[in-house]
Short mmCIF file of C-alpha atoms in Angstrom, two decimals:
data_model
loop_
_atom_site.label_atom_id
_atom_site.label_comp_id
_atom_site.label_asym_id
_atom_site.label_seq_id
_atom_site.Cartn_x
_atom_site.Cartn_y
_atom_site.Cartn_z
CA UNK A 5 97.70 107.84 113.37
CA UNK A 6 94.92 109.34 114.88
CA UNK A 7 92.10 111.59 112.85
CA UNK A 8 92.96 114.45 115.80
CA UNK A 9 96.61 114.39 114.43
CA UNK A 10 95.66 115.36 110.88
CA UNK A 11 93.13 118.27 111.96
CA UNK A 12 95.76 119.20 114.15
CA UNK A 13 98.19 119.64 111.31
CA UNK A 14 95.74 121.64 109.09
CA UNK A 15 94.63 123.93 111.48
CA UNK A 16 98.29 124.68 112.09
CA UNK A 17 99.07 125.04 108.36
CA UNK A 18 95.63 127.33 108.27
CA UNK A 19 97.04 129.50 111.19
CA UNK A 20 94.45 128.78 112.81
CA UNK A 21 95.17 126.48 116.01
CA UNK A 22 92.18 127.66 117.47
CA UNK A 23 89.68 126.76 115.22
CA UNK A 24 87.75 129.92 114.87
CA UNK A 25 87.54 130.35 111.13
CA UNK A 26 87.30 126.48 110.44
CA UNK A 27 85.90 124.46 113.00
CA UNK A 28 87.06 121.06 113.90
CA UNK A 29 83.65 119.59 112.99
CA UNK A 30 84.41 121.13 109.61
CA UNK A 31 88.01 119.86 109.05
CA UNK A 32 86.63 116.22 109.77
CA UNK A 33 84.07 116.98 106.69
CA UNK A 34 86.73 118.01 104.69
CA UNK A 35 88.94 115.22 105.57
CA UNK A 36 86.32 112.58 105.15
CA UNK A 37 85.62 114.26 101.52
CA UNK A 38 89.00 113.98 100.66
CA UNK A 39 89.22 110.31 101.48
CA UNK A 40 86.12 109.45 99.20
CA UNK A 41 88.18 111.55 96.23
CA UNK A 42 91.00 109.45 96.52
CA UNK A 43 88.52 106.00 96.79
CA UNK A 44 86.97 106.88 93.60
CA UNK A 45 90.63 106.78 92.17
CA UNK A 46 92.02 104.26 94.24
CA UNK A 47 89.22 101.82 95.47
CA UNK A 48 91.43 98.91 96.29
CA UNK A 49 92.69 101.08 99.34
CA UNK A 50 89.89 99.92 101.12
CA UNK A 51 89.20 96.84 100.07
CA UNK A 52 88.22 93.84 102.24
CA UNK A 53 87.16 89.58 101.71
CA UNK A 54 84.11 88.56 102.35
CA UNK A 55 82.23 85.29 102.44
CA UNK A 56 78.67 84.35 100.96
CA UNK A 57 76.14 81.85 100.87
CA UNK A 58 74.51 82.10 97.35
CA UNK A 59 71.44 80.26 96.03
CA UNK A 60 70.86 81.88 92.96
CA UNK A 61 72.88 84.12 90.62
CA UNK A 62 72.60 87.51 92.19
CA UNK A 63 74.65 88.82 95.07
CA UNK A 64 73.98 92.06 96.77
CA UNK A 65 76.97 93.35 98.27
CA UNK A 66 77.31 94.32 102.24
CA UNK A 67 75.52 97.73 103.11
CA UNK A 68 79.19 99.28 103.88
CA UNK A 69 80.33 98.59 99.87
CA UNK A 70 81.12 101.30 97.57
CA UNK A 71 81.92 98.28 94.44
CA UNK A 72 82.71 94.95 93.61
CA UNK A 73 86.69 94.48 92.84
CA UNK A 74 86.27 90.50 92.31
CA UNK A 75 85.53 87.40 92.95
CA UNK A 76 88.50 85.02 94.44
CA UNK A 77 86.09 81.55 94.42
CA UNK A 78 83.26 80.17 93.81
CA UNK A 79 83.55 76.55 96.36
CA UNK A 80 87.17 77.21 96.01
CA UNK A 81 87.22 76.75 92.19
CA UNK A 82 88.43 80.11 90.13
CA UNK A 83 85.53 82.49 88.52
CA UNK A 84 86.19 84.02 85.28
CA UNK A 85 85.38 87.52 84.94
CA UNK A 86 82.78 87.49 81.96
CA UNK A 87 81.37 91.30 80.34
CA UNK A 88 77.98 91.32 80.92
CA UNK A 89 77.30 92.77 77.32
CA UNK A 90 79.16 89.86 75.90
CA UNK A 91 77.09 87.00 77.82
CA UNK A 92 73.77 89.35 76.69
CA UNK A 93 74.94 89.15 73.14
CA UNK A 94 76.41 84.86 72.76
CA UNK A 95 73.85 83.53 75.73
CA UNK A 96 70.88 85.60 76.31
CA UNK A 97 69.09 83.00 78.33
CA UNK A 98 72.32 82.79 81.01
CA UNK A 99 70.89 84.30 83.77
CA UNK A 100 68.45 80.78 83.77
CA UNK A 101 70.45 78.31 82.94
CA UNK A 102 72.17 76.27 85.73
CA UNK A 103 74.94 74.46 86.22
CA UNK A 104 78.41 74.92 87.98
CA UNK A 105 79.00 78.48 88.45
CA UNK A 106 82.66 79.59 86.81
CA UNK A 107 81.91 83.13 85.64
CA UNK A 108 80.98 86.14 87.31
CA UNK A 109 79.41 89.99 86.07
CA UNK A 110 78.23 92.84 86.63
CA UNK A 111 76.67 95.22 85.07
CA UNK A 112 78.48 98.58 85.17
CA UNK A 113 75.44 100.72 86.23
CA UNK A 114 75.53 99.13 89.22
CA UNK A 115 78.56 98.92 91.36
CA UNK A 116 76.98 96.81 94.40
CA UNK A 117 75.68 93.84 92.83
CA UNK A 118 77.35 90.43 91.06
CA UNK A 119 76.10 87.79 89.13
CA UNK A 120 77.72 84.51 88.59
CA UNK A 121 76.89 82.01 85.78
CA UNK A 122 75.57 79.37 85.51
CA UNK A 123 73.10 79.61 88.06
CA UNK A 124 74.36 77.08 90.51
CA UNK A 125 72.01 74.43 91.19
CA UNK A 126 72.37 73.98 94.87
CA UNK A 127 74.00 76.59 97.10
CA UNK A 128 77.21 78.01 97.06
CA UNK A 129 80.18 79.66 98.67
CA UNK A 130 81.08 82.57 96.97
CA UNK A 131 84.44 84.46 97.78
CA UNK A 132 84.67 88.01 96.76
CA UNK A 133 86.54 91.35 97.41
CA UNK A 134 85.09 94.65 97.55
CA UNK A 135 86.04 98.19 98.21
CA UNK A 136 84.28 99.44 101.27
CA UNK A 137 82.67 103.11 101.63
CA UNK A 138 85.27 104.57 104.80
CA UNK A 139 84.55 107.83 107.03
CA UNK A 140 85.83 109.44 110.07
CA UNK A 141 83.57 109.76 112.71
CA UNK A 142 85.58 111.75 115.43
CA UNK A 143 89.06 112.61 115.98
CA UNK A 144 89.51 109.66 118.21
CA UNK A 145 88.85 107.42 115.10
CA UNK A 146 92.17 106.03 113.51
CA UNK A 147 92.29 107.53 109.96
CA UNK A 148 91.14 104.44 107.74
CA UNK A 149 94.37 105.39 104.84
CA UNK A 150 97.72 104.35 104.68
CA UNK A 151 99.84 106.57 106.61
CA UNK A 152 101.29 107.57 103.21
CA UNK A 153 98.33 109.80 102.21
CA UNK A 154 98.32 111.87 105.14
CA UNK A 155 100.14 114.56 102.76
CA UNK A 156 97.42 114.12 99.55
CA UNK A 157 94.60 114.24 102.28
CA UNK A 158 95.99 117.39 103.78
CA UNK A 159 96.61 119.19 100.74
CA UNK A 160 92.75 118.12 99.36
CA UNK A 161 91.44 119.83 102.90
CA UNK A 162 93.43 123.15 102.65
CA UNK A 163 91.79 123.29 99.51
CA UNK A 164 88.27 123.11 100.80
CA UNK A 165 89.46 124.97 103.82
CA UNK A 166 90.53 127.96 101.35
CA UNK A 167 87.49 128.06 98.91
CA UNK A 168 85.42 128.93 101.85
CA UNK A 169 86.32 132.53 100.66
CA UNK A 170 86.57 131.54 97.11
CA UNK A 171 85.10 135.03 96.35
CA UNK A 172 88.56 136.54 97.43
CA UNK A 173 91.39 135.94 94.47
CA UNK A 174 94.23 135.13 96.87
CA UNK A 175 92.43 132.19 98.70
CA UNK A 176 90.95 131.13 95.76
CA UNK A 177 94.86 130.78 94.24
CA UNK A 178 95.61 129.41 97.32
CA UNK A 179 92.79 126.62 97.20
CA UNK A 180 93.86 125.73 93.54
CA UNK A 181 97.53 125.31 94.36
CA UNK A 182 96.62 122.76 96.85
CA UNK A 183 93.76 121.20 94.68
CA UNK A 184 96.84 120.62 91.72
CA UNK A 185 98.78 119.58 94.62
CA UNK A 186 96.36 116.78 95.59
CA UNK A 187 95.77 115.67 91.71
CA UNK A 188 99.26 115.62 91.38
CA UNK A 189 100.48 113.68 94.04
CA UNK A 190 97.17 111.17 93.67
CA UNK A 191 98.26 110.56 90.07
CA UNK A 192 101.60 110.36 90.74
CA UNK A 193 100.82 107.57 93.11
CA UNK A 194 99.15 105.61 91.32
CA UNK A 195 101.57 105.30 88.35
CA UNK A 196 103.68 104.19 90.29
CA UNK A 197 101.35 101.33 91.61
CA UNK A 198 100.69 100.86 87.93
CA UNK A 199 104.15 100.89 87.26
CA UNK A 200 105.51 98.41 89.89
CA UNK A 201 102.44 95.84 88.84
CA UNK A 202 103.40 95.89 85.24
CA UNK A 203 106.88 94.70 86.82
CA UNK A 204 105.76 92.28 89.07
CA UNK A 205 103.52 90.40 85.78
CA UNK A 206 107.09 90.92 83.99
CA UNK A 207 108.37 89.12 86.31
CA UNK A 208 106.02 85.92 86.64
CA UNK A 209 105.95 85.58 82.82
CA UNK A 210 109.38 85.54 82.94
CA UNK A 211 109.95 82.31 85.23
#
């Protein structure tokens, strides 16, 4: 699905097919706002592996991250998620000592950044998954969401689409029926993602 198709639909659903009240330029705004809505709620929807070489503890994440999800490996051997606070509190001298790294932290001020512990003493591969920042550029992009939000991303631009005139009660109803819309079907999602994972682990303990 292209991003043409989506301003396409709006504009329709605006009666508007011309684009004289909302401009295309516009709708692509509105569409790229909506998709970093739903990433704040759902950030695994654009999530991507990446390799690193790592020397020393700290990792900065690629320029195109929005947060660290986790780490799969450090030299293919598992990494422990660790609270930073707790690691502050039982070893305050771990970002020094070295060893093999098996844990890995963050601290939650800062979404771009890892550190693993110990600090390895040589360098190593480090596996990790992170959500990426995505955006629409033209129409001729593809748009970077399952196919399956088209509807929540639609409903989140006719809302910005109708508080343009705010100031005027019956698009500012209108915007707020499509803003509930939006929350509604974003939330609905994901408890049902939360809903089929609780399953799945069901499942595995069961075996």
């Amino acid at each position: 699905m292209k991003v043409q198709e989506i301003v396409d639909r709006v504009s329709r659903d605006l009666v508007d097919p011309r684009n004289v009240r909302w401009t295309r330029a516009e709708l692509i705004d509105y569409l790229n706002d909506a998709i970093a809505a739903i990433l704040i709620r759902r950030p695994d929807l654009s999530r991507t592996t990446a390799n690193k070489q790592l020397t020393g503890n700290t990792l900065t994440l690629p320029d195109d991250a929005y947060q660290i999800l986790t780490v799969n490996h450090i030299d293919n051997i598992a990494a422990q998620y660790v609270d930073i606070n707790k690691l502050n509190q039982l070893y305050p001298d771990w970002r020094v000592t070295e060893g093999v790294p098996s844990c890995w932290t963050r601290n939650e001020l800062d979404e771009t950044t890892l550190f693993v512990y110990p600090k390895p003493t040589a360098e190593v591969t480090i596996e990790f998954v992170y959500s990426r920042n995505l955006a629409a550029g033209s129409e001729t992009d593809d748009f970077p969401l399952p196919d399956l939000y088209e509807g929540v991303v639609v409903d989140f631009m006719m809302y910005r689409a109708y508080n343009k005139d705010g100031q005027n009660a019956s698009e500012s109803n209108k915007a707020q029926l499509h803003f509930q819309s939006f929350a509604t079907s974003l939330g609905d999602k994901a408890a049902a993602d939360s809903a089929k994972s609780q399953l799945i682990k069901a499942s595995e303990g069961a075996r």
